[in-house]
Short mmCIF file of C-alpha atoms in Angstrom, two decimals:
data_model
loop_
_atom_site.label_atom_id
_atom_site.label_comp_id
_atom_site.label_asym_id
_atom_site.label_seq_id
_atom_site.Cartn_x
_atom_site.Cartn_y
_atom_site.Cartn_z
CA ASP A 300 -4.88 2.09 8.26
CA LEU A 301 -8.23 1.33 10.39
CA GLY A 302 -6.67 3.45 13.64
CA LEU A 303 -5.82 6.15 11.73
CA SER A 304 -8.97 6.87 9.63
CA CYS A 305 -11.00 6.46 13.06
CA LEU A 306 -8.55 8.98 14.05
CA LEU A 307 -8.11 11.76 11.43
CA PHE A 308 -12.26 11.76 11.56
CA ALA A 309 -11.74 12.83 15.60
CA ALA A 310 -9.48 14.75 14.66
CA VAL A 311 -10.93 16.65 12.32
CA TYR A 312 -14.72 16.50 14.41
CA ALA A 313 -12.87 17.74 17.43
CA PHE A 314 -11.36 20.91 15.77
CA TYR A 315 -15.16 21.11 14.71
CA ARG A 316 -15.91 21.04 17.91
CA TYR A 317 -13.29 23.25 18.94
CA LEU A 318 -14.29 26.24 16.84
CA ASN A 319 -17.86 26.17 17.19
CA ARG A 320 -17.23 27.40 20.73
CA PRO A 321 -13.18 27.42 21.93
CA SER A 322 -12.23 26.13 25.18
CA PRO A 323 -8.96 24.50 26.41
CA VAL A 324 -10.66 21.37 27.44
CA ARG A 325 -11.81 20.79 23.81
CA LEU A 326 -8.48 22.32 22.40
CA VAL A 327 -7.09 19.37 24.25
CA ILE A 328 -8.92 17.04 23.05
CA THR A 329 -8.43 18.16 19.42
CA GLY A 330 -4.64 17.71 20.12
CA LEU A 331 -4.91 14.02 21.37
CA ALA A 332 -7.05 12.93 18.51
CA ALA A 333 -4.25 14.96 15.78
CA GLY A 334 -1.49 12.72 18.46
CA LEU A 335 -2.94 10.08 18.21
CA ALA A 336 -3.83 9.58 14.71
CA LEU A 337 0.22 11.07 13.82
CA ALA A 338 0.95 7.69 15.97
CA ALA A 339 -1.16 5.30 14.23
CA LYS A 340 0.59 6.10 10.79
CA HIS A 341 3.61 8.10 8.99
CA SER A 342 0.49 9.17 6.44
CA GLY A 343 -1.44 10.56 9.87
CA ILE A 344 1.45 13.16 9.27
CA LEU A 345 -1.50 14.89 6.79
CA VAL A 346 -3.75 16.12 9.89
CA PHE A 347 -1.89 19.45 10.07
CA PRO A 348 -2.11 20.39 6.56
CA ILE A 349 -5.53 19.34 7.06
CA LEU A 350 -6.30 21.53 9.84
CA LEU A 351 -4.41 24.40 8.38
CA VAL A 352 -6.60 24.30 4.79
CA LEU A 353 -10.22 23.48 7.45
CA ALA A 354 -8.63 26.97 9.36
CA LEU A 355 -8.59 28.84 6.14
CA PHE A 356 -11.25 28.09 4.81
CA GLU A 357 -12.98 29.07 8.55
CA LEU A 358 -11.37 32.97 7.65
CA PHE A 359 -12.29 33.35 4.11
CA LYS A 360 -15.24 31.35 3.54
CA ARG A 361 -18.26 33.70 3.45
CA LYS A 362 -19.28 37.60 4.34
CA GLU A 363 -21.69 37.72 7.08
CA GLY A 364 -25.30 36.63 6.78
CA THR A 365 -24.40 34.38 3.23
CA PHE A 366 -24.27 30.78 5.43
CA ASP A 367 -25.32 29.69 9.22
CA ALA A 368 -22.13 30.17 11.12
CA PRO A 369 -20.99 31.26 14.67
CA ALA A 370 -21.21 34.75 15.26
CA ARG A 371 -17.54 34.72 16.07
CA ALA A 372 -16.14 35.29 13.10
CA ARG A 373 -17.72 38.40 12.29
CA ASN A 374 -14.85 39.22 14.55
CA PRO A 375 -11.81 41.25 13.25
CA MET A 376 -10.08 39.18 10.56
CA LEU A 377 -6.49 39.79 12.36
CA GLN A 378 -7.97 38.43 15.98
CA GLN A 379 -9.82 35.45 13.81
CA VAL A 380 -5.86 35.03 12.17
CA ALA A 381 -4.62 35.34 16.09
CA ARG A 382 -6.82 32.93 17.88
CA LEU A 383 -6.46 30.23 14.82
CA THR A 384 -2.91 30.25 15.04
CA VAL A 385 -2.55 29.63 18.65
CA ALA A 386 -4.93 27.05 18.24
CA LEU A 387 -3.23 25.22 15.75
CA VAL A 388 0.03 25.82 17.18
CA ALA A 389 -1.28 24.45 20.42
CA ILE A 390 -3.20 21.43 18.66
CA ALA A 391 0.82 20.68 16.85
CA ALA A 392 2.71 20.70 20.28
CA ILE A 393 0.48 18.59 21.82
CA ALA A 394 0.26 16.00 18.65
CA ILE A 395 4.33 16.26 19.09
CA LEU A 396 4.14 15.65 22.71
CA VAL A 397 1.95 12.52 22.16
CA LEU A 398 3.97 11.33 19.37
CA TRP A 399 6.68 11.45 21.52
CA ALA A 400 5.06 9.34 23.92
CA SER A 401 4.27 6.85 21.75
CA TYR A 402 7.74 6.06 20.93
CA GLY A 403 8.37 5.97 25.31
CA PHE A 404 10.30 9.65 24.65
CA HIS A 405 13.14 7.71 23.39
CA SER A 406 15.98 9.64 20.86
CA GLN A 407 18.51 6.99 20.75
CA PRO A 408 17.48 3.05 20.25
CA ARG A 409 20.58 1.56 22.23
CA PRO A 410 23.54 3.57 24.08
CA GLY A 411 26.43 4.43 21.61
CA PHE A 412 24.03 4.14 18.15
CA ASP A 413 24.44 7.82 16.17
CA ALA A 414 20.24 7.60 15.35
CA GLN A 415 20.53 11.21 13.56
CA GLN A 416 23.27 10.40 11.04
CA GLN A 417 21.43 7.26 10.03
CA VAL A 418 18.09 8.88 9.70
CA ALA A 419 20.38 11.48 7.97
CA GLU A 420 21.33 8.46 5.80
CA TYR A 421 18.91 6.69 4.45
CA ALA A 422 16.80 10.05 3.89
CA ALA A 423 20.00 10.96 1.03
CA ARG A 424 18.18 8.02 -0.49
CA LEU A 425 15.07 9.85 -1.55
CA LYS A 426 14.97 11.16 -5.01
CA HIS A 427 13.21 14.41 -3.68
CA PRO A 428 16.43 16.81 -2.19
CA THR A 429 13.52 18.77 0.03
CA GLN A 430 12.13 15.71 2.00
CA ALA A 431 15.72 14.38 2.83
CA ASN A 432 16.83 18.03 4.75
CA LEU A 433 13.49 18.24 6.06
CA ILE A 434 13.85 14.60 8.03
CA SER A 435 17.31 15.28 8.49
CA ALA A 436 16.64 18.62 10.18
CA PHE A 437 13.77 17.31 12.45
CA ALA A 438 16.23 14.83 13.11
CA ARG A 439 18.86 17.03 13.69
CA TRP A 440 16.65 19.66 15.66
CA ARG A 441 14.91 16.74 17.54
CA LEU A 442 11.70 17.42 16.69
CA LEU A 443 10.05 14.17 15.98
CA PRO A 444 11.28 10.75 17.79
CA GLU A 445 14.47 9.59 14.58
CA ALA A 446 12.86 5.72 14.78
CA TYR A 447 9.46 8.09 13.59
CA LEU A 448 11.70 9.91 10.83
CA TYR A 449 13.53 6.70 9.83
CA GLY A 450 10.13 5.17 8.50
CA LEU A 451 8.96 8.04 7.12
CA ALA A 452 11.60 8.28 4.74
CA ASP A 453 10.99 4.21 4.64
CA VAL A 454 8.36 5.72 3.52
CA GLY A 455 9.16 7.60 0.62
CA ILE A 456 12.15 5.52 -0.61
CA THR A 457 9.74 1.79 -0.09
CA ALA A 458 7.11 4.23 -3.62
CA GLU A 459 10.32 4.58 -5.46
CA PHE A 460 10.47 1.45 -6.26
CA SER A 461 6.80 0.66 -5.80
CA ARG A 462 5.24 -1.08 -9.20
CA THR A 463 1.86 -0.95 -9.53
CA TYR A 464 -1.11 -3.57 -10.54
CA LEU A 465 -3.94 -2.34 -12.24
CA LEU A 466 -6.51 -3.82 -14.58
CA GLY A 467 -4.61 -6.35 -15.52
CA THR A 468 -1.80 -3.75 -16.65
CA ILE A 469 1.75 -3.65 -14.31
CA TYR A 470 3.53 -0.54 -14.22
CA PRO A 471 6.95 -0.08 -12.66
CA HIS A 472 5.47 2.91 -11.23
CA GLY A 473 2.91 4.14 -9.26
CA LYS A 474 -0.18 5.96 -11.17
CA TRP A 475 -2.56 9.06 -10.75
CA PHE A 476 -5.41 7.41 -11.64
CA TYR A 477 -4.54 4.48 -9.82
CA PHE A 478 -6.92 5.14 -6.43
CA PRO A 479 -9.84 6.81 -8.34
CA VAL A 480 -9.80 3.16 -9.87
CA ALA A 481 -8.93 1.40 -7.32
CA PHE A 482 -12.05 3.01 -5.38
CA ALA A 483 -14.52 2.99 -8.48
CA ILE A 484 -13.60 -0.99 -8.17
CA LYS A 485 -13.40 -1.49 -4.41
CA SER A 486 -16.87 0.66 -2.55
CA SER A 487 -20.34 -0.86 -3.28
CA LEU A 488 -22.41 0.45 -6.53
CA ALA A 489 -25.05 2.33 -3.32
CA PHE A 490 -22.22 3.94 -1.86
CA LEU A 491 -20.53 5.03 -5.26
CA LEU A 492 -24.38 6.69 -6.13
CA LEU A 493 -25.24 8.44 -3.23
CA LEU A 494 -21.98 10.26 -3.62
CA CYS A 495 -22.58 10.87 -6.87
CA ALA A 496 -26.10 12.70 -5.89
CA VAL A 497 -24.14 15.52 -3.20
CA PRO A 498 -22.79 17.36 -5.56
CA ILE A 499 -26.20 17.74 -6.63
CA VAL A 500 -27.70 18.11 -3.34
CA VAL A 501 -24.86 20.71 -2.65
CA GLY A 502 -26.16 22.62 -5.84
CA THR A 503 -30.10 22.49 -4.68
CA ASN A 504 -29.28 23.31 -1.69
CA ARG A 505 -27.81 25.94 -1.65
CA VAL A 506 -25.30 26.92 0.85
CA GLY A 507 -27.04 25.61 3.17
CA HIS A 508 -24.71 23.05 5.38
CA LEU A 509 -22.05 24.17 3.38
CA ARG A 510 -19.69 24.61 6.45
CA GLN A 511 -20.30 21.10 7.02
CA VAL A 512 -19.95 19.85 3.59
CA VAL A 513 -17.04 21.18 3.85
CA TYR A 514 -15.84 19.48 6.87
CA MET A 515 -16.25 16.48 5.23
CA GLY A 516 -15.39 16.95 1.75
CA ALA A 517 -11.91 18.66 2.09
CA PRO A 518 -10.15 15.96 4.61
CA ALA A 519 -11.14 13.26 2.00
CA PHE A 520 -10.46 15.06 -1.38
CA LEU A 521 -6.78 16.27 0.37
CA TYR A 522 -5.74 12.53 1.44
CA LEU A 523 -7.01 11.01 -2.24
CA LEU A 524 -4.74 14.01 -4.01
CA VAL A 525 -2.04 12.86 -1.64
CA ALA A 526 -2.10 9.63 -2.35
CA MET A 527 -2.18 9.96 -5.76
CA THR A 528 0.82 11.95 -6.24
CA SER A 529 2.33 9.11 -3.28
CA GLY A 530 3.77 6.36 -6.08
CA MET A 531 2.17 4.14 -3.40
CA ASN A 532 -0.15 1.76 -5.40
CA ILE A 533 -0.20 -1.61 -3.46
CA GLY A 534 -3.78 -1.41 -1.78
CA ILE A 535 -7.16 0.56 -1.08
CA ARG A 536 -6.40 0.31 2.09
CA HIS A 537 -4.33 3.20 1.78
CA ILE A 538 -7.07 5.57 1.08
CA LEU A 539 -8.86 4.15 3.90
CA PRO A 540 -8.71 7.37 5.42
CA VAL A 541 -11.06 9.08 2.85
CA TYR A 542 -14.02 6.75 3.00
CA PRO A 543 -15.51 7.99 7.02
CA PHE A 544 -16.11 11.20 5.65
CA LEU A 545 -17.25 10.48 2.35
CA MET A 546 -20.17 8.40 3.98
CA VAL A 547 -21.29 10.99 6.44
CA LEU A 548 -21.25 13.12 3.07
CA ALA A 549 -23.15 10.06 1.31
CA GLY A 550 -25.65 9.72 4.77
CA TRP A 551 -26.66 13.05 4.30
CA ALA A 552 -27.51 12.87 0.78
CA ALA A 553 -29.72 10.18 1.13
CA TRP A 554 -31.20 12.10 3.68
CA LYS A 555 -31.90 15.36 1.97
CA LEU A 556 -33.29 13.06 -1.37
CA ILE A 557 -35.77 11.92 1.42
CA ASP A 558 -36.48 15.27 2.69
CA SER A 559 -36.62 16.97 0.07
CA HIS A 560 -39.03 14.12 -1.96
CA ARG A 561 -40.78 11.38 -0.25
CA SER A 562 -41.15 9.44 -3.16
CA LEU A 563 -36.79 8.67 -3.31
CA GLY A 564 -36.98 6.95 0.12
CA CYS A 565 -37.65 3.85 -2.36
CA VAL A 566 -34.77 4.63 -4.28
CA VAL A 567 -32.96 4.90 -1.16
CA VAL A 568 -33.61 2.10 0.27
CA ALA A 569 -33.90 0.25 -2.36
CA LEU A 570 -29.50 1.05 -2.71
CA LEU A 571 -29.46 -0.42 0.93
CA VAL A 572 -30.99 -3.58 0.65
CA PHE A 573 -28.83 -3.57 -2.52
CA SER A 574 -25.78 -2.87 -0.88
CA PHE A 575 -27.35 -5.35 1.82
CA VAL A 576 -27.66 -7.76 -0.53
CA SER A 577 -23.91 -6.87 -2.06
CA SER A 578 -22.18 -7.78 1.34
CA LEU A 579 -24.03 -10.90 2.34
CA ARG A 580 -22.76 -12.39 -1.78
CA ALA A 581 -19.10 -11.44 -0.67
CA PHE A 582 -19.22 -13.49 2.88
CA PRO A 583 -16.33 -14.55 4.45
CA VAL A 584 -14.15 -13.25 1.59
CA TYR A 585 -14.85 -9.44 2.03
CA LEU A 586 -10.75 -8.50 1.34
CA ALA A 587 -11.25 -9.26 -2.33
CA TYR A 588 -14.18 -7.34 -2.64
CA SER A 589 -15.57 -5.42 -5.96
CA ASN A 590 -18.51 -4.49 -7.01
CA GLU A 591 -21.10 -5.79 -9.34
CA LEU A 592 -19.80 -3.32 -12.16
CA TRP A 593 -16.58 -5.71 -12.21
CA GLY A 594 -17.89 -8.64 -11.64
CA GLY A 595 -18.18 -9.20 -7.67
CA PRO A 596 -15.15 -10.78 -6.05
CA SER A 597 -14.09 -13.72 -7.91
CA HIS A 598 -12.96 -11.11 -10.93
CA THR A 599 -11.24 -8.63 -7.71
CA TYR A 600 -7.92 -10.04 -9.42
CA LYS A 601 -8.19 -9.62 -12.66
CA TYR A 602 -8.29 -5.66 -12.02
CA LEU A 603 -6.26 -5.20 -8.53
CA SER A 604 -3.46 -7.38 -6.61
CA ASP A 605 -1.97 -6.92 -2.66
CA SER A 606 -4.30 -6.44 -0.26
CA ASN A 607 -7.52 -5.95 -2.54
CA THR A 608 -7.80 -9.67 -3.25
CA ASP A 609 -4.82 -11.39 -1.60
CA TRP A 610 -3.03 -11.03 1.69
CA GLY A 611 -2.76 -14.46 3.20
CA GLN A 612 -6.64 -14.96 4.29
CA GLN A 613 -7.13 -18.05 2.20
CA LEU A 614 -5.23 -20.94 4.31
CA LYS A 615 -7.89 -21.95 6.49
CA ALA A 616 -9.91 -23.11 3.10
CA THR A 617 -7.32 -24.18 1.40
CA LYS A 618 -6.08 -27.06 3.38
CA LYS A 619 -10.19 -27.57 3.67
CA TYR A 620 -10.16 -28.21 0.12
CA LEU A 621 -6.94 -30.23 0.10
CA ASP A 622 -8.77 -32.31 2.36
CA SER A 623 -11.47 -33.11 0.50
CA HIS A 624 -9.49 -33.77 -2.54
CA HIS A 625 -7.67 -36.21 -0.41
CA VAL A 626 -4.31 -34.46 -1.33
CA ASP A 627 -0.76 -35.23 0.69
CA HIS A 628 1.47 -33.74 -1.94
CA CYS A 629 1.46 -30.45 -3.79
CA TRP A 630 3.47 -27.37 -4.54
CA PHE A 631 2.18 -23.56 -3.16
CA ALA A 632 3.97 -20.08 -4.49
CA TYR A 633 2.01 -17.81 -1.95
CA PHE A 634 1.97 -14.65 -1.81
CA ALA A 635 2.14 -13.87 2.14
CA ASP A 636 4.38 -16.99 3.12
CA VAL A 637 6.36 -13.82 5.08
CA VAL A 638 3.33 -13.89 7.48
CA ALA A 639 1.66 -17.22 7.79
CA ASP A 640 2.88 -20.50 6.99
CA PRO A 641 1.17 -23.36 5.60
CA LYS A 642 2.41 -26.34 7.24
CA TYR A 643 1.18 -24.86 10.26
CA TYR A 644 -2.52 -24.92 9.33
CA GLY A 645 -1.15 -28.72 7.87
CA ILE A 646 -1.34 -27.80 4.39
CA PRO A 647 0.93 -30.29 3.12
CA CYS A 648 2.12 -28.79 0.46
CA GLN A 649 5.88 -27.56 -0.55
CA PRO A 650 6.62 -23.72 -1.01
CA LEU A 651 7.22 -22.56 -4.08
CA THR A 652 9.75 -19.58 -5.07
CA THR A 653 8.24 -16.12 -4.26
CA ILE A 654 9.45 -11.96 -3.63
CA ALA A 655 9.51 -12.96 -0.27
CA SER A 656 11.89 -16.14 -0.61
CA VAL A 657 13.46 -13.89 -3.07
CA TRP A 658 14.46 -11.28 -0.24
CA LEU A 659 14.74 -13.30 2.48
CA GLN A 660 16.34 -15.94 1.48
CA PRO A 661 14.93 -19.42 3.55
CA SER A 662 16.50 -22.59 2.68
CA ILE A 663 13.82 -24.23 -0.18
CA ASP A 664 14.59 -26.88 -2.68
CA VAL A 665 12.38 -25.98 -6.20
CA PRO A 666 12.28 -28.23 -8.21
CA PRO A 667 13.34 -27.31 -12.51
CA SER A 668 9.89 -28.90 -13.15
CA VAL A 669 6.91 -30.31 -11.00
CA ASP A 670 3.58 -32.39 -10.46
CA GLY A 671 0.15 -30.46 -9.50
CA PRO A 672 -1.68 -29.99 -7.82
CA VAL A 673 0.21 -26.37 -8.05
CA LEU A 674 -0.96 -23.86 -5.97
CA ILE A 675 -0.74 -19.74 -6.51
CA SER A 676 -2.11 -17.09 -4.64
CA ALA A 677 -3.64 -14.42 -6.53
CA GLY A 678 -0.75 -11.63 -5.51
CA VAL A 679 1.99 -14.28 -6.89
CA LEU A 680 -0.03 -15.29 -10.34
CA SER A 681 -0.01 -11.35 -11.19
CA GLY A 682 3.20 -10.92 -11.80
CA TYR A 683 3.18 -7.39 -10.39
CA GLU A 684 5.58 -7.97 -8.14
CA PHE A 685 8.36 -9.90 -10.33
CA GLY A 686 7.65 -8.32 -13.21
CA PRO A 687 5.68 -9.24 -15.92
CA GLY A 688 5.63 -11.58 -18.77
CA SER A 689 9.52 -13.95 -19.01
CA LEU A 690 10.23 -11.89 -15.91
CA ASN A 691 7.02 -13.88 -14.36
CA PRO A 692 8.29 -17.45 -13.15
CA TYR A 693 4.32 -17.76 -13.04
CA ASP A 694 3.12 -16.17 -16.57
CA GLN A 695 2.30 -19.23 -17.68
CA PHE A 696 0.05 -20.23 -15.56
CA GLN A 697 -2.29 -17.24 -16.45
CA LYS A 698 -2.73 -18.40 -19.44
CA LEU A 699 -4.34 -21.54 -17.76
CA ARG A 700 -7.86 -23.01 -17.11
CA PRO A 701 -7.07 -23.18 -13.46
CA THR A 702 -9.55 -26.17 -11.63
CA ALA A 703 -10.45 -24.35 -8.90
CA VAL A 704 -10.43 -20.81 -7.46
CA ILE A 705 -9.81 -21.18 -3.59
CA GLU A 706 -11.57 -17.68 -1.95
CA HIS A 707 -11.22 -15.66 -5.01
CA GLY A 708 -7.21 -15.79 -4.39
CA VAL A 709 -5.88 -18.99 -4.66
CA PHE A 710 -5.83 -20.99 -7.75
CA VAL A 711 -5.03 -24.12 -7.73
CA TYR A 712 -3.84 -26.08 -11.32
CA ASP A 713 -2.95 -29.69 -12.04
CA GLY A 714 -0.18 -31.67 -14.47
CA HIS A 715 2.96 -31.08 -15.01
CA PHE A 716 4.44 -27.66 -14.94
CA ASP A 717 8.37 -26.90 -16.38
CA ILE A 718 9.21 -23.84 -13.60
CA PRO A 719 13.21 -23.34 -14.61
CA LEU A 720 12.91 -19.76 -13.30
CA ALA A 721 11.20 -20.09 -10.10
CA SER A 722 14.09 -22.85 -9.46
CA ALA A 723 17.10 -20.70 -11.06
CA LEU A 724 15.99 -17.64 -8.75
CA ASN A 725 16.57 -19.97 -5.76
CA HIS A 726 19.66 -21.25 -6.46
CA VAL A 727 20.54 -17.59 -7.22
CA THR A 728 19.69 -17.16 -3.67
CA ARG A 729 21.08 -20.44 -2.26
CA ALA A 730 24.59 -18.90 -3.74
CA GLN A 731 23.81 -15.92 -2.01
CA LEU A 732 23.89 -17.52 1.37
CA LEU A 733 26.75 -19.56 0.69
CA SER A 734 29.14 -16.91 -0.86
CA ALA A 735 27.99 -14.59 2.70
CA ASN A 736 29.67 -17.66 4.15
CA GLY A 737 32.79 -17.56 1.92
CA HIS A 738 31.71 -20.98 0.18
CA LEU A 739 32.69 -19.32 -2.84
CA ASP A 740 33.25 -22.52 -4.96
CA ASN A 741 30.34 -24.56 -3.69
CA ALA A 742 28.58 -20.64 -4.40
CA LEU A 743 30.06 -20.82 -8.08
CA ALA A 744 27.88 -24.31 -8.62
CA GLU A 745 25.11 -22.68 -7.67
CA ALA A 746 25.13 -19.88 -9.78
CA GLN A 747 26.03 -21.90 -12.58
CA VAL A 748 23.09 -24.02 -12.15
CA ALA A 749 21.28 -20.82 -11.81
CA VAL A 750 22.46 -19.52 -15.29
CA ASN A 751 21.84 -23.40 -16.90
CA LEU A 752 17.80 -23.01 -15.95
CA ALA A 753 17.03 -19.38 -16.85
CA PRO A 754 20.41 -17.53 -19.81
CA GLU A 755 18.35 -15.09 -20.06
CA SER A 756 17.88 -13.66 -16.02
CA VAL A 757 19.38 -10.56 -15.16
CA GLN A 758 19.45 -11.99 -11.48
CA THR A 759 21.36 -15.36 -13.08
CA GLN A 760 23.87 -13.91 -15.33
CA ALA A 761 24.60 -11.11 -12.19
CA GLN A 762 24.91 -13.16 -8.96
CA LEU A 763 27.78 -15.66 -11.41
CA GLY A 764 29.27 -12.56 -11.99
CA GLN A 765 28.99 -11.51 -8.52
CA VAL A 766 30.59 -14.94 -7.51
CA LEU A 767 33.56 -15.39 -10.22
CA MET A 768 34.37 -11.63 -9.03
CA ARG A 769 34.90 -12.61 -5.82
CA LEU A 770 37.49 -15.79 -6.85
CA HIS A 771 39.73 -13.25 -8.99
CA ARG A 772 38.04 -14.15 -12.67
CA GLY A 773 37.79 -11.12 -14.11
CA ASP A 774 37.18 -11.61 -17.04
CA GLU A 775 35.03 -14.45 -16.83
CA ALA A 776 33.06 -11.60 -14.65
CA ARG A 777 32.64 -8.92 -16.65
CA SER A 778 31.09 -11.61 -19.09
CA SER A 779 28.45 -12.25 -16.88
CA PHE A 780 27.67 -8.82 -15.99
CA ARG A 781 27.97 -8.00 -19.73
CA ARG A 782 25.46 -10.34 -20.53
CA ALA A 783 23.79 -9.13 -17.60
CA LEU A 784 23.67 -5.42 -18.73
CA SER A 785 22.49 -5.85 -22.05
CA LEU A 786 18.97 -8.21 -21.27
CA ALA A 787 18.11 -5.51 -18.07
CA THR A 788 18.91 -2.74 -21.13
CA THR A 789 16.35 -4.70 -23.72
CA ASN A 790 13.80 -6.98 -21.70
CA TYR A 791 11.37 -4.73 -20.30
CA PRO A 792 14.09 -2.54 -19.48
CA GLU A 793 11.59 -0.21 -17.74
CA PHE A 794 10.97 -2.86 -15.44
CA GLN A 795 14.81 -4.26 -14.81
CA SER A 796 16.48 -0.22 -14.76
CA GLY A 797 17.60 -0.42 -11.74
CA TRP A 798 19.98 -3.51 -12.19
CA VAL A 799 22.01 -0.85 -14.34
CA PRO A 800 24.21 1.16 -11.62
CA GLY A 801 25.34 -1.60 -10.19
CA LEU A 802 25.90 -3.81 -13.32
CA ARG A 803 27.89 -0.77 -14.96
CA SER A 804 30.24 0.10 -11.58
CA ALA A 805 30.87 -3.49 -11.59
CA LEU A 806 31.53 -3.78 -15.34
CA ALA A 807 34.03 -0.61 -14.16
CA GLN A 808 35.93 -2.35 -11.81
CA LYS A 809 39.19 -4.12 -13.05
#
């Protein structure tokens, strides 16, 4: 995210400099910056439409003498179109060459592997046929590396199933207003106020510096617009590339305010001092930062989740807390357990079920009831990955007052707690592993335990049905599948709709 933010800004600035004074060197620099942005992250592909929009702006921006601009704009339109077209094609060619170089110019990852077919089959899972056809065509024509295209398809597929947690509500899919709201929460008040001054300065400044304002504003607007329609709502980091452009605009607005009214200099300085103090208050837990209108970092978890607040940064502080309270036994539902192992830091907690343990299927032992302290990460507590209400194994903890909160992201609860769904999901995982290895009797026993613990869970009923089907106990299997289908269509159906096609297919089998 940070790499793309720097490189996209560099590409736009290099393009601006090239158009100011065209030269082969500046053209190559622009292509290199665009290629590095392309290689930094898949959303770097937006560098192409951004440069295209800026090129169109150069063509249609003004009548002669409206505002300062290079004299070359007085050339005939056709000549301008030809020059800009050649420049954009050259930049794209250099950028694609850089992308291929970042993949070592490898087309096939290994001998005998049909990468084109893999890309086409995976892209076919996209809901939008146009996207799937374009990605498949690019792979067939070998315009872009197959591994890059596979990842590009994966971004789209993941976005289609991504849930959203915003303002304390879990949504089954992305929401267009997620990033504007997250931007208002995660950005400092001084920054937001100076951004509000930009249209005022533009209006009072007539058309002076309009070209530079467009070069800063258009990329940020286009990037934000695409992000708002992407459906991938898991963190403000996904729109981090808009910040360098908006920071320049905010700085320009501050300068123009001071330049036009010296008395406003005190206001600008006060805003900067306030921003500095706000930053110090958040130290050292910057990941969970939110501005004062939303209560600051200690309240961020109420409005946002995932990388906005909790991304595996609290283990050292957790270890310090446990040591200071002489805790030698505890339970931990850790949001980032797939990234960092708490035991590496000397944390004596036993792991609890998380979405990562469900997906990756590690061998853990989760009882149906536990005695605290129980530690739960903000990302797990929000339930945005499991779902709301009864779909969340830790829903009860949302209603409890924690004993302590570690670095705004790990909540500590003392007492005795029943967590049957968390235990049941782990038994489902065990049943899946045993079934995959051919130990069907043991898998059946685990699935039955899971159903006994959480009979109202789609996962437990579906897993029991799958094991029974493999044991050729069709009538019993269909009974479990029917129960699972009923639950999927009545208990938060908008969050369990993904189960419906598979369950109906299972019931249709003889």
